PDB file of C-alpha atoms and ligand atoms in Angstrom:
ATOM      1  CA  MET A   1     -78.334  87.489 148.540  1.00  0.00           C
ATOM      2  CA  PHE A   2     -75.249  89.975 150.224  1.00  0.00           C
ATOM      3  CA  LYS A   3     -72.379  87.950 152.878  1.00  0.00           C
ATOM      4  CA  ILE A   4     -70.828  89.480 155.554  1.00  0.00           C
ATOM      5  CA  LEU A   5     -67.467  89.215 155.995  1.00  0.00           C
ATOM      6  CA  GLU A   6     -66.719  90.706 159.302  1.00  0.00           C
ATOM      7  CA  ALA A   7     -69.618  92.738 161.621  1.00  0.00           C
ATOM      8  CA  ASN A   8     -68.372  94.405 165.364  1.00  0.00           C
ATOM      9  CA  GLU A   9     -69.560  95.465 167.996  1.00  0.00           C
ATOM     10  CA  LEU A  10     -68.164  99.962 167.825  1.00  0.00           C
ATOM     11  CA  THR A  11     -68.654 100.978 171.177  1.00  0.00           C
ATOM     12  CA  THR A  12     -72.265 100.387 172.444  1.00  0.00           C
ATOM     13  CA  ASN A  13     -75.376  99.955 170.322  1.00  0.00           C
ATOM     14  CA  ILE A  14     -72.731 101.184 166.686  1.00  0.00           C
ATOM     15  CA  TYR A  15     -72.857  97.546 164.662  1.00  0.00           C
ATOM     16  CA  GLN A  16     -70.405  97.591 161.568  1.00  0.00           C
ATOM     17  CA  MET A  17     -70.759  95.223 159.170  1.00  0.00           C
ATOM     18  CA  ILE A  18     -68.328  94.999 155.791  1.00  0.00           C
ATOM     19  CA  VAL A  19     -70.444  93.423 153.013  1.00  0.00           C
ATOM     20  CA  GLU A  20     -69.233  91.428 150.305  1.00  0.00           C
ATOM     21  CA  ALA A  21     -71.315  94.063 147.653  1.00  0.00           C
ATOM     22  CA  PRO A  22     -69.576  94.093 144.059  1.00  0.00           C
ATOM     23  CA  ARG A  23     -71.804  95.815 141.750  1.00  0.00           C
ATOM     24  CA  VAL A  24     -71.536  98.720 144.423  1.00  0.00           C
ATOM     25  CA  ALA A  25     -68.673  98.909 145.442  1.00  0.00           C
ATOM     26  CA  SER A  26     -67.097  99.792 142.235  1.00  0.00           C
ATOM     27  CA  ALA A  27     -70.292 102.264 141.153  1.00  0.00           C
ATOM     28  CA  CYS A  28     -69.787 103.929 144.925  1.00  0.00           C
ATOM     29  CA  LEU A  29     -69.254 107.689 145.869  1.00  0.00           C
ATOM     30  CA  PRO A  30     -68.828 109.426 148.701  1.00  0.00           C
ATOM     31  CA  GLY A  31     -71.902 111.317 149.903  1.00  0.00           C
ATOM     32  CA  GLN A  32     -73.967 108.494 149.000  1.00  0.00           C
ATOM     33  CA  PHE A  33     -76.217 105.650 150.556  1.00  0.00           C
ATOM     34  CA  LEU A  34     -77.521 102.251 150.586  1.00  0.00           C
ATOM     35  CA  ILE A  35     -80.523 100.789 151.350  1.00  0.00           C
ATOM     36  CA  ILE A  36     -80.922  96.974 153.013  1.00  0.00           C
ATOM     37  CA  ARG A  37     -82.947  94.611 153.686  1.00  0.00           C
ATOM     38  CA  VAL A  38     -82.078  92.007 156.591  1.00  0.00           C
ATOM     39  CA  ASP A  39     -84.426  89.227 155.200  1.00  0.00           C
ATOM     40  CA  GLU A  40     -87.082  88.950 153.202  1.00  0.00           C
ATOM     41  CA  GLU A  41     -89.662  89.809 155.221  1.00  0.00           C
ATOM     42  CA  GLY A  42     -86.722  93.189 156.255  1.00  0.00           C
ATOM     43  CA  GLU A  43     -88.561  96.510 155.980  1.00  0.00           C
ATOM     44  CA  ARG A  44     -86.038  98.618 154.678  1.00  0.00           C
ATOM     45  CA  ILE A  45     -83.037 100.425 156.006  1.00  0.00           C
ATOM     46  CA  PRO A  46     -81.296 103.453 154.789  1.00  0.00           C
ATOM     47  CA  LEU A  47     -77.798 103.181 155.810  1.00  0.00           C
ATOM     48  CA  THR A  48     -74.729 105.936 155.213  1.00  0.00           C
ATOM     49  CA  ILE A  49     -71.523 103.794 153.676  1.00  0.00           C
ATOM     50  CA  CYS A  50     -68.385 104.290 155.693  1.00  0.00           C
ATOM     51  CA  ASP A  51     -66.572 102.983 153.536  1.00  0.00           C
ATOM     52  CA  TYR A  52     -65.637 100.430 150.422  1.00  0.00           C
ATOM     53  CA  ASN A  53     -62.719  98.743 148.608  1.00  0.00           C
ATOM     54  CA  ARG A  54     -62.718  98.741 144.999  1.00  0.00           C
ATOM     55  CA  GLU A  55     -60.822  95.126 144.898  1.00  0.00           C
ATOM     56  CA  LYS A  56     -62.698  93.277 147.759  1.00  0.00           C
ATOM     57  CA  GLY A  57     -65.650  94.624 146.104  1.00  0.00           C
ATOM     58  CA  THR A  58     -67.235  95.613 150.054  1.00  0.00           C
ATOM     59  CA  VAL A  59     -68.759  97.808 151.335  1.00  0.00           C
ATOM     60  CA  GLU A  60     -69.121  99.150 155.246  1.00  0.00           C
ATOM     61  CA  ILE A  61     -72.042  99.825 156.956  1.00  0.00           C
ATOM     62  CA  VAL A  62     -72.572 101.330 160.430  1.00  0.00           C
ATOM     63  CA  ALA A  63     -75.905 101.632 162.911  1.00  0.00           C
ATOM     64  CA  GLN A  64     -77.279 101.864 165.249  1.00  0.00           C
ATOM     65  CA  ALA A  65     -79.549  99.432 167.221  1.00  0.00           C
ATOM     66  CA  ILE A  66     -82.323 102.726 167.067  1.00  0.00           C
ATOM     67  CA  GLY A  67     -85.103 100.381 166.342  1.00  0.00           C
ATOM     68  CA  ALA A  68     -86.270  96.589 165.494  1.00  0.00           C
ATOM     69  CA  GLU A  69     -85.570  95.917 161.836  1.00  0.00           C
ATOM     70  CA  THR A  70     -81.684  97.815 162.818  1.00  0.00           C
ATOM     71  CA  PHE A  71     -82.299  95.739 166.179  1.00  0.00           C
ATOM     72  CA  LYS A  72     -82.339  92.468 163.706  1.00  0.00           C
ATOM     73  CA  LEU A  73     -79.442  93.763 161.561  1.00  0.00           C
ATOM     74  CA  SER A  74     -77.313  94.880 164.666  1.00  0.00           C
ATOM     75  CA  LYS A  75     -77.795  89.905 164.885  1.00  0.00           C
ATOM     76  CA  LEU A  76     -75.726  89.552 162.373  1.00  0.00           C
ATOM     77  CA  LYS A  77     -72.304  87.511 162.398  1.00  0.00           C
ATOM     78  CA  ALA A  78     -69.821  87.092 159.414  1.00  0.00           C
ATOM     79  CA  GLY A  79     -70.584  84.873 157.977  1.00  0.00           C
ATOM     80  CA  ASP A  80     -73.974  85.907 157.159  1.00  0.00           C
ATOM     81  CA  GLU A  81     -76.360  86.650 154.872  1.00  0.00           C
ATOM     82  CA  LEU A  82     -78.525  90.226 154.044  1.00  0.00           C
ATOM     83  CA  ALA A  83     -81.792  89.637 152.148  1.00  0.00           C
ATOM     84  CA  ASP A  84     -80.673  92.931 150.234  1.00  0.00           C
ATOM     85  CA  VAL A  85     -78.058  95.617 149.124  1.00  0.00           C
ATOM     86  CA  VAL A  86     -79.092  98.357 146.995  1.00  0.00           C
ATOM     87  CA  GLY A  87     -76.882 101.011 145.200  1.00  0.00           C
ATOM     88  CA  PRO A  88     -75.581 103.231 145.943  1.00  0.00           C
ATOM     89  CA  LEU A  89     -78.117 105.631 145.815  1.00  0.00           C
ATOM     90  CA  GLY A  90     -78.753 109.623 145.824  1.00  0.00           C
ATOM     91  CA  LYS A  91     -75.777 111.973 144.612  1.00  0.00           C
ATOM     92  CA  PRO A  92     -72.649 112.405 145.493  1.00  0.00           C
ATOM     93  CA  SER A  93     -71.235 114.697 147.665  1.00  0.00           C
ATOM     94  CA  ASP A  94     -70.303 117.831 145.674  1.00  0.00           C
ATOM     95  CA  LEU A  95     -66.718 118.176 146.990  1.00  0.00           C
ATOM     96  CA  CYS A  96     -66.594 115.026 144.482  1.00  0.00           C
ATOM     97  CA  GLU A  97     -67.351 117.157 140.860  1.00  0.00           C
ATOM     98  CA  LEU A  98     -64.466 119.184 141.516  1.00  0.00           C
ATOM     99  CA  SER A  99     -61.055 119.355 141.284  1.00  0.00           C
ATOM    100  CA  VAL A 100     -58.161 119.035 143.000  1.00  0.00           C
ATOM    101  CA  ASP A 101     -57.302 122.438 142.347  1.00  0.00           C
ATOM    102  CA  GLU A 102     -60.234 123.893 143.058  1.00  0.00           C
ATOM    103  CA  LEU A 103     -60.517 121.155 146.731  1.00  0.00           C
ATOM    104  CA  LYS A 104     -57.012 122.455 147.547  1.00  0.00           C
ATOM    105  CA  LYS A 105     -58.100 126.403 147.634  1.00  0.00           C
ATOM    106  CA  LYS A 106     -61.098 125.595 150.227  1.00  0.00           C
ATOM    107  CA  LYS A 107     -61.047 125.477 154.281  1.00  0.00           C
ATOM    108  CA  ILE A 108     -62.977 122.701 154.193  1.00  0.00           C
ATOM    109  CA  VAL A 109     -64.035 121.795 157.732  1.00  0.00           C
ATOM    110  CA  PHE A 110     -66.449 118.740 159.129  1.00  0.00           C
ATOM    111  CA  ILE A 111     -68.927 118.406 161.870  1.00  0.00           C
ATOM    112  CA  ALA A 112     -69.630 114.828 162.762  1.00  0.00           C
ATOM    113  CA  GLY A 113     -71.730 113.955 165.453  1.00  0.00           C
ATOM    114  CA  GLY A 114     -72.383 111.034 167.589  1.00  0.00           C
ATOM    115  CA  VAL A 115     -73.486 107.947 164.444  1.00  0.00           C
ATOM    116  CA  GLY A 116     -72.832 110.628 162.209  1.00  0.00           C
ATOM    117  CA  THR A 117     -69.530 110.492 161.806  1.00  0.00           C
ATOM    118  CA  ALA A 118     -69.607 107.511 159.682  1.00  0.00           C
ATOM    119  CA  PRO A 119     -70.648 109.252 156.206  1.00  0.00           C
ATOM    120  CA  VAL A 120     -68.027 112.020 157.024  1.00  0.00           C
ATOM    121  CA  TYR A 121     -65.572 109.407 157.153  1.00  0.00           C
ATOM    122  CA  PRO A 122     -65.168 107.866 153.099  1.00  0.00           C
ATOM    123  CA  GLN A 123     -65.921 112.414 152.268  1.00  0.00           C
ATOM    124  CA  ALA A 124     -62.082 112.454 154.711  1.00  0.00           C
ATOM    125  CA  LYS A 125     -60.567 109.970 152.686  1.00  0.00           C
ATOM    126  CA  TYR A 126     -61.136 111.020 149.397  1.00  0.00           C
ATOM    127  CA  LEU A 127     -59.905 114.330 150.427  1.00  0.00           C
ATOM    128  CA  LYS A 128     -56.441 112.908 151.492  1.00  0.00           C
ATOM    129  CA  GLU A 129     -56.064 110.608 148.693  1.00  0.00           C
ATOM    130  CA  HIS A 130     -56.342 113.629 146.609  1.00  0.00           C
ATOM    131  CA  GLY A 131     -53.953 115.379 148.069  1.00  0.00           C
ATOM    132  CA  VAL A 132     -56.741 118.072 150.018  1.00  0.00           C
ATOM    133  CA  ASP A 133     -56.254 119.047 153.646  1.00  0.00           C
ATOM    134  CA  CYS A 134     -58.821 118.600 155.624  1.00  0.00           C
ATOM    135  CA  ASP A 135     -60.692 119.781 159.490  1.00  0.00           C
ATOM    136  CA  VAL A 136     -62.937 117.222 161.283  1.00  0.00           C
ATOM    137  CA  ILE A 137     -64.603 117.577 164.259  1.00  0.00           C
ATOM    138  CA  ILE A 138     -65.916 114.455 166.340  1.00  0.00           C
ATOM    139  CA  GLY A 139     -69.033 115.270 169.056  1.00  0.00           C
ATOM    140  CA  ALA A 140     -70.183 112.697 170.935  1.00  0.00           C
ATOM    141  CA  LYS A 141     -72.541 112.589 174.239  1.00  0.00           C
ATOM    142  CA  THR A 142     -68.641 110.428 175.868  1.00  0.00           C
ATOM    143  CA  LYS A 143     -65.553 109.368 175.558  1.00  0.00           C
ATOM    144  CA  ASP A 144     -66.333 106.147 174.864  1.00  0.00           C
ATOM    145  CA  LEU A 145     -69.146 106.623 172.213  1.00  0.00           C
ATOM    146  CA  VAL A 146     -66.520 108.596 169.865  1.00  0.00           C
ATOM    147  CA  ILE A 147     -66.153 105.974 166.786  1.00  0.00           C
ATOM    148  CA  LEU A 148     -63.187 106.261 164.605  1.00  0.00           C
ATOM    149  CA  GLU A 149     -60.873 107.607 165.305  1.00  0.00           C
ATOM    150  CA  ASP A 150     -57.878 106.006 164.864  1.00  0.00           C
ATOM    151  CA  ARG A 151     -58.679 106.439 160.801  1.00  0.00           C
ATOM    152  CA  PHE A 152     -59.949 109.853 160.860  1.00  0.00           C
ATOM    153  CA  LYS A 153     -56.010 110.681 162.215  1.00  0.00           C
ATOM    154  CA  GLU A 154     -54.777 109.196 159.561  1.00  0.00           C
ATOM    155  CA  VAL A 155     -56.530 111.299 157.110  1.00  0.00           C
ATOM    156  CA  CYS A 156     -57.767 114.864 158.016  1.00  0.00           C
ATOM    157  CA  ASN A 157     -56.273 117.153 161.096  1.00  0.00           C
ATOM    158  CA  LEU A 158     -58.529 115.525 164.042  1.00  0.00           C
ATOM    159  CA  HIS A 159     -60.657 118.163 166.715  1.00  0.00           C
ATOM    160  CA  ILE A 160     -62.862 115.363 169.502  1.00  0.00           C
ATOM    161  CA  THR A 161     -65.257 117.086 171.599  1.00  0.00           C
ATOM    162  CA  THR A 162     -67.890 115.071 174.094  1.00  0.00           C
ATOM    163  CA  ASP A 163     -70.237 116.932 175.635  1.00  0.00           C
ATOM    164  CA  ASP A 164     -69.092 116.002 179.794  1.00  0.00           C
ATOM    165  CA  GLY A 165     -66.417 116.606 179.173  1.00  0.00           C
ATOM    166  CA  SER A 166     -64.558 113.044 179.531  1.00  0.00           C
ATOM    167  CA  TYR A 167     -61.852 112.919 176.220  1.00  0.00           C
ATOM    168  CA  GLY A 168     -61.084 115.572 174.294  1.00  0.00           C
ATOM    169  CA  ARG A 169     -63.017 119.228 173.993  1.00  0.00           C
ATOM    170  CA  SER A 170     -66.127 120.270 175.907  1.00  0.00           C
ATOM    171  CA  GLY A 171     -69.075 120.909 175.460  1.00  0.00           C
ATOM    172  CA  MET A 172     -70.929 119.900 171.224  1.00  0.00           C
ATOM    173  CA  VAL A 173     -69.104 120.316 168.628  1.00  0.00           C
ATOM    174  CA  THR A 174     -71.096 124.097 167.905  1.00  0.00           C
ATOM    175  CA  LYS A 175     -68.769 125.119 170.821  1.00  0.00           C
ATOM    176  CA  ALA A 176     -66.335 123.137 169.357  1.00  0.00           C
ATOM    177  CA  LEU A 177     -66.426 125.119 166.229  1.00  0.00           C
ATOM    178  CA  GLN A 178     -66.272 128.602 167.817  1.00  0.00           C
ATOM    179  CA  ASP A 179     -63.480 127.500 169.963  1.00  0.00           C
ATOM    180  CA  LEU A 180     -61.623 126.796 166.894  1.00  0.00           C
ATOM    181  CA  TRP A 181     -62.704 130.091 164.707  1.00  0.00           C
ATOM    182  CA  ASP A 182     -61.834 132.029 167.822  1.00  0.00           C
ATOM    183  CA  GLU A 183     -58.383 130.469 167.648  1.00  0.00           C
ATOM    184  CA  GLY A 184     -57.657 131.876 164.145  1.00  0.00           C
ATOM    185  CA  ASN A 185     -59.538 128.700 162.109  1.00  0.00           C
ATOM    186  CA  ARG A 186     -60.607 130.612 159.077  1.00  0.00           C
ATOM    187  CA  TYR A 187     -62.954 127.957 157.125  1.00  0.00           C
ATOM    188  CA  ASP A 188     -64.955 128.306 153.971  1.00  0.00           C
ATOM    189  CA  HIS A 189     -67.172 125.395 153.328  1.00  0.00           C
ATOM    190  CA  CYS A 190     -68.536 122.734 156.425  1.00  0.00           C
ATOM    191  CA  VAL A 191     -70.154 119.720 155.777  1.00  0.00           C
ATOM    192  CA  ALA A 192     -72.674 118.582 159.349  1.00  0.00           C
ATOM    193  CA  ILE A 193     -73.430 114.758 159.108  1.00  0.00           C
ATOM    194  CA  GLY A 194     -76.160 113.908 162.137  1.00  0.00           C
ATOM    195  CA  PRO A 195     -79.017 113.978 164.648  1.00  0.00           C
ATOM    196  CA  MET A 196     -80.490 116.617 162.846  1.00  0.00           C
ATOM    197  CA  ILE A 197     -80.517 119.147 166.060  1.00  0.00           C
ATOM    198  CA  MET A 198     -77.323 119.042 165.553  1.00  0.00           C
ATOM    199  CA  MET A 199     -77.529 120.054 161.827  1.00  0.00           C
ATOM    200  CA  LYS A 200     -79.643 122.297 162.671  1.00  0.00           C
ATOM    201  CA  PHE A 201     -77.864 123.728 165.605  1.00  0.00           C
ATOM    202  CA  VAL A 202     -74.943 123.844 163.282  1.00  0.00           C
ATOM    203  CA  CYS A 203     -76.081 125.507 160.288  1.00  0.00           C
ATOM    204  CA  LYS A 204     -77.167 128.424 162.618  1.00  0.00           C
ATOM    205  CA  LEU A 205     -73.589 128.922 163.995  1.00  0.00           C
ATOM    206  CA  THR A 206     -72.682 128.610 160.104  1.00  0.00           C
ATOM    207  CA  GLN A 207     -74.581 131.678 158.974  1.00  0.00           C
ATOM    208  CA  GLU A 208     -73.894 133.861 161.803  1.00  0.00           C
ATOM    209  CA  LEU A 209     -69.846 133.093 161.293  1.00  0.00           C
ATOM    210  CA  GLY A 210     -70.909 133.275 157.057  1.00  0.00           C
ATOM    211  CA  ILE A 211     -69.680 129.556 156.793  1.00  0.00           C
ATOM    212  CA  PRO A 212     -71.521 127.695 153.589  1.00  0.00           C
ATOM    213  CA  THR A 213     -72.995 124.008 155.126  1.00  0.00           C
ATOM    214  CA  VAL A 214     -73.874 121.099 153.622  1.00  0.00           C
ATOM    215  CA  VAL A 215     -75.612 118.639 155.397  1.00  0.00           C
ATOM    216  CA  SER A 216     -76.455 115.242 155.349  1.00  0.00           C
ATOM    217  CA  MET A 217     -80.781 114.689 155.699  1.00  0.00           C
ATOM    218  CA  ASN A 218     -81.534 111.257 156.502  1.00  0.00           C
ATOM    219  CA  PRO A 219     -85.421 110.891 156.267  1.00  0.00           C
ATOM    220  CA  ILE A 220     -87.702 107.841 157.001  1.00  0.00           C
ATOM    221  CA  MET A 221     -86.961 107.014 153.467  1.00  0.00           C
ATOM    222  CA  VAL A 222     -89.125 103.502 152.065  1.00  0.00           C
ATOM    223  CA  ASP A 223     -88.574 102.438 148.495  1.00  0.00           C
ATOM    224  CA  GLY A 224     -85.082 105.019 147.936  1.00  0.00           C
ATOM    225  CA  THR A 225     -86.219 106.341 144.427  1.00  0.00           C
ATOM    226  CA  GLY A 226     -88.752 109.338 144.718  1.00  0.00           C
ATOM    227  CA  MET A 227     -91.336 107.334 144.038  1.00  0.00           C
ATOM    228  CA  CYS A 228     -93.363 106.905 147.784  1.00  0.00           C
ATOM    229  CA  GLY A 229     -92.888 110.518 148.892  1.00  0.00           C
ATOM    230  CA  ALA A 230     -91.647 108.822 152.129  1.00  0.00           C
ATOM    231  CA  CYS A 231     -88.365 111.586 152.653  1.00  0.00           C
ATOM    232  CA  ARG A 232     -89.748 114.392 152.089  1.00  0.00           C
ATOM    233  CA  LEU A 233     -88.353 117.258 152.553  1.00  0.00           C
ATOM    234  CA  THR A 234     -88.590 121.534 152.070  1.00  0.00           C
ATOM    235  CA  VAL A 235     -86.159 122.741 151.091  1.00  0.00           C
ATOM    236  CA  ASP A 236     -85.523 126.270 150.583  1.00  0.00           C
ATOM    237  CA  GLY A 237     -89.586 126.766 150.306  1.00  0.00           C
ATOM    238  CA  LYS A 238     -89.421 123.124 147.217  1.00  0.00           C
ATOM    239  CA  VAL A 239     -90.532 119.935 148.021  1.00  0.00           C
ATOM    240  CA  GLN A 240     -87.366 117.947 147.878  1.00  0.00           C
ATOM    241  CA  PHE A 241     -86.699 114.130 148.063  1.00  0.00           C
ATOM    242  CA  ALA A 242     -84.085 112.699 150.056  1.00  0.00           C
ATOM    243  CA  CYS A 243     -82.854 109.642 148.956  1.00  0.00           C
ATOM    244  CA  VAL A 244     -82.912 111.529 144.995  1.00  0.00           C
ATOM    245  CA  ASP A 245     -82.318 114.882 144.723  1.00  0.00           C
ATOM    246  CA  GLY A 246     -79.684 113.968 148.496  1.00  0.00           C
ATOM    247  CA  PRO A 247     -79.192 113.145 150.846  1.00  0.00           C
ATOM    248  CA  GLU A 248     -77.276 116.859 151.023  1.00  0.00           C
ATOM    249  CA  PHE A 249     -77.960 119.978 150.706  1.00  0.00           C
ATOM    250  CA  ASP A 250     -77.881 123.558 151.571  1.00  0.00           C
ATOM    251  CA  GLY A 251     -78.368 123.470 154.827  1.00  0.00           C
ATOM    252  CA  HIS A 252     -79.118 126.640 155.366  1.00  0.00           C
ATOM    253  CA  LYS A 253     -81.831 126.608 153.020  1.00  0.00           C
ATOM    254  CA  VAL A 254     -83.671 123.713 154.755  1.00  0.00           C
ATOM    255  CA  ASP A 255     -86.445 123.909 156.644  1.00  0.00           C
ATOM    256  CA  PHE A 256     -85.394 121.696 159.943  1.00  0.00           C
ATOM    257  CA  ASP A 257     -88.281 122.381 162.255  1.00  0.00           C
ATOM    258  CA  GLN A 258     -90.486 120.652 159.417  1.00  0.00           C
ATOM    259  CA  ALA A 259     -88.184 118.017 158.791  1.00  0.00           C
ATOM    260  CA  MET A 260     -88.441 117.535 162.537  1.00  0.00           C
ATOM    261  CA  ASN A 261     -91.633 116.781 163.504  1.00  0.00           C
ATOM    262  CA  ARG A 262     -91.678 114.358 160.495  1.00  0.00           C
ATOM    263  CA  MET A 263     -89.656 111.517 161.803  1.00  0.00           C
ATOM    264  CA  LYS A 264     -91.857 111.737 165.254  1.00  0.00           C
ATOM    265  CA  LEU A 265     -95.032 111.275 162.873  1.00  0.00           C
ATOM    266  CA  TYR A 266     -93.241 107.561 162.648  1.00  0.00           C
ATOM    267  CA  LYS A 267     -91.759 107.152 166.577  1.00  0.00           C
ATOM    268  CA  THR A 268     -94.700 105.578 168.098  1.00  0.00           C
ATOM    269  CA  GLU A 269     -94.775 103.188 165.332  1.00  0.00           C
ATOM    270  CA  GLU A 270     -91.098 101.676 165.552  1.00  0.00           C
ATOM    271  CA  GLY A 271     -91.724 102.132 169.105  1.00  0.00           C
ATOM    272  CA  ARG A 272     -93.836  98.845 169.334  1.00  0.00           C
ATOM    273  CA  LEU A 273     -91.803  97.156 166.454  1.00  0.00           C
ATOM    274  CA  PHE A 274     -88.564  97.698 168.428  1.00  0.00           C
ATOM    275  CA  LEU A 275     -90.074  95.823 171.339  1.00  0.00           C
ATOM    276  CA  LYS A 276     -91.808  93.564 169.362  1.00  0.00           C
ATOM    277  CA  ALA A 277     -88.021  92.607 167.850  1.00  0.00           C
ATOM    278  CA  GLN A 278     -86.496  92.273 171.287  1.00  0.00           C
ATOM    279  CA  GLU A 279     -88.842  89.794 172.058  1.00  0.00           C
TER     280      GLU A 279
HETATM  281  P1  NAD B   1     -75.668 112.448 169.734  1.00  0.00           P
HETATM  282  O1  NAD B   1     -77.908 112.351 169.800  1.00  0.00           O
HETATM  283  O2  NAD B   1     -75.269 111.272 170.313  1.00  0.00           O
HETATM  284  O3  NAD B   1     -74.976 114.131 169.186  1.00  0.00           O
HETATM  285  C1  NAD B   1     -74.187 114.045 168.205  1.00  0.00           C
HETATM  286  C2  NAD B   1     -73.236 115.326 168.950  1.00  0.00           C
HETATM  287  O4  NAD B   1     -74.111 115.952 168.518  1.00  0.00           O
HETATM  288  C3  NAD B   1     -73.582 115.573 170.376  1.00  0.00           C
HETATM  289  O5  NAD B   1     -72.354 114.661 170.466  1.00  0.00           O
HETATM  290  C4  NAD B   1     -73.180 117.275 170.785  1.00  0.00           C
HETATM  291  O6  NAD B   1     -71.766 117.094 169.960  1.00  0.00           O
HETATM  292  C5  NAD B   1     -74.180 117.095 169.085  1.00  0.00           C
HETATM  293  N1  NAD B   1     -75.251 116.728 168.975  1.00  0.00           N
HETATM  294  C6  NAD B   1     -76.484 116.875 169.718  1.00  0.00           C
HETATM  295  N2  NAD B   1     -77.490 118.305 169.851  1.00  0.00           N
HETATM  296  C7  NAD B   1     -76.377 119.212 169.367  1.00  0.00           C
HETATM  297  C8  NAD B   1     -76.872 120.415 169.303  1.00  0.00           C
HETATM  298  N3  NAD B   1     -78.436 121.207 170.205  1.00  0.00           N
HETATM  299  N4  NAD B   1     -76.726 121.794 168.949  1.00  0.00           N
HETATM  300  C9  NAD B   1     -75.878 121.555 168.912  1.00  0.00           C
HETATM  301  N5  NAD B   1     -74.637 120.330 168.909  1.00  0.00           N
HETATM  302  C10 NAD B   1     -75.347 118.820 169.290  1.00  0.00           C
HETATM  303  O7  NAD B   1     -75.888 111.399 168.593  1.00  0.00           O
HETATM  304  P2  NAD B   1     -76.253 110.000 168.186  1.00  0.00           P
HETATM  305  O8  NAD B   1     -77.104 109.547 169.531  1.00  0.00           O
HETATM  306  O9  NAD B   1     -75.530 108.924 167.461  1.00  0.00           O
HETATM  307  O10 NAD B   1     -76.666 110.393 167.061  1.00  0.00           O
HETATM  308  C11 NAD B   1     -77.828 109.565 166.194  1.00  0.00           C
HETATM  309  C12 NAD B   1     -78.489 110.420 165.360  1.00  0.00           C
HETATM  310  O11 NAD B   1     -77.800 110.722 163.873  1.00  0.00           O
HETATM  311  C13 NAD B   1     -79.518 109.139 165.372  1.00  0.00           C
HETATM  312  O12 NAD B   1     -81.077 110.039 164.727  1.00  0.00           O
HETATM  313  C14 NAD B   1     -79.544 108.888 162.828  1.00  0.00           C
HETATM  314  O13 NAD B   1     -80.766 109.194 162.782  1.00  0.00           O
HETATM  315  C15 NAD B   1     -77.934 110.511 162.963  1.00  0.00           C
HETATM  316  N6  NAD B   1     -77.699 110.473 161.376  1.00  0.00           N
HETATM  317  C16 NAD B   1     -77.966 110.633 160.629  1.00  0.00           C
HETATM  318  C17 NAD B   1     -76.441 110.196 159.397  1.00  0.00           C
HETATM  319  C18 NAD B   1     -76.796 111.006 158.764  1.00  0.00           C
HETATM  320  O14 NAD B   1     -76.860 111.226 158.093  1.00  0.00           O
HETATM  321  N7  NAD B   1     -77.369 112.527 159.132  1.00  0.00           N
HETATM  322  C19 NAD B   1     -76.433 109.756 159.221  1.00  0.00           C
HETATM  323  C20 NAD B   1     -76.420 109.018 160.381  1.00  0.00           C
HETATM  324  C21 NAD B   1     -76.940 108.785 161.917  1.00  0.00           C
HETATM  325 FE1  FES B   2     -89.895 107.119 148.730  1.00  0.00          FE
HETATM  326 FE2  FES B   2     -88.312 108.735 148.565  1.00  0.00          FE
HETATM  327  S1  FES B   2     -87.596 107.454 150.015  1.00  0.00           S
HETATM  328  S2  FES B   2     -89.394 109.617 147.707  1.00  0.00           S
END
C-alpha cells in the first residue's frame, strides 16, 4: 500500500497528491508516468508525474476527476492509501539525454494546457536545476483554472494565457505562441502537453514556424507494459504504443485525428461508470 501524505484540490476538480513511493521516486525522470489503482477492485489510472523528491521518497501526482476512478481518487485524503503505484513507466524526456552544453544551445518553449500543465513542471524544473533557461506558456480556460503558477515562476520565464482573457494574455496557447514569435522570440524546440486537440493545433502552428515539437500522448492505457495494445497510436505511419514507445513522440508525425477517434470509443462506457461512482 502507498500512503498519501498530502491531498489538496488545486482548483475546481483538479487534485494534487503527494504519495509515499520510494522506489518510484528514486528512479523516475521528467516525461515518465505512473499507473495507480485506488483500491483492489479499481481500474488502472495512468498519471503523469508532476514532481518527485528522492530524499523523501515521494512522488506528486495531479489528476482531474473526469471518470469513475479519478472521482474515487479525488475523495481520498492525507493518511489514506493507494492499492498500487507502478512506475516509472515510459521513456524519459529526450531532453534528459542531452548534455548541459547541448541544452544551453537550445531555445526551448513548453506549451502546457489545462491539467497538462502538471507534467510540464518536472521538465522545466530539471532544466532550471541544470542552469538552462526556458519559456513556458500555460493555457487555461479561465483565471481560476491556472495551476502551479508560483512554482513555475521559480523555474522558467512564464507566460499565462486564458481563453476568456480573464488573466494574462487573451486567447488559446497557439495565439500566445504566435504572438511571442511575432514579438521576436525564436524557438528551436517545443514541448506541448495538454488535451489532444491542443497538441494537434500547436503542432500545426510549429510546423508552419519550423519548430521541432515533442508531444506527450495520453491515450487510454490498460497494462502499461506494451502487451494489451490499448494505447496504440500511429506515428510516422507506424504503430507505436504510448506506454512503452512514448509517451513522448515527434508531434509532427502523430496521427492526432486517429488518436482522438480512438479516445471517443470509450466515452459511453466511461460515462456510465462515472455516473455510478457519483451515486
Ligand atoms: P482545456 O480544455 O481547458 O484546454 C487547455 C488549454 O489548451 C486551453 O486553455 C487552450 O489554450 C488550449 N487549447 C484547447 N483547445 C485548443 C485548440 N483547439 N487549439 C489551440 N489550443 C487549444 O484542458 P483541460 O480540460 O485541462 O484538459 C483536459 C485534457 O488534458 C484531458 O483530456 C486529459 O486527458 C489531457 N491531459 C493530457 C496530458 C498529457 O500528458 N498529454 C496530461 C494531463 C491531461
Ligand atoms: Fe497496454 Fe500500452 S497500455 S500496450
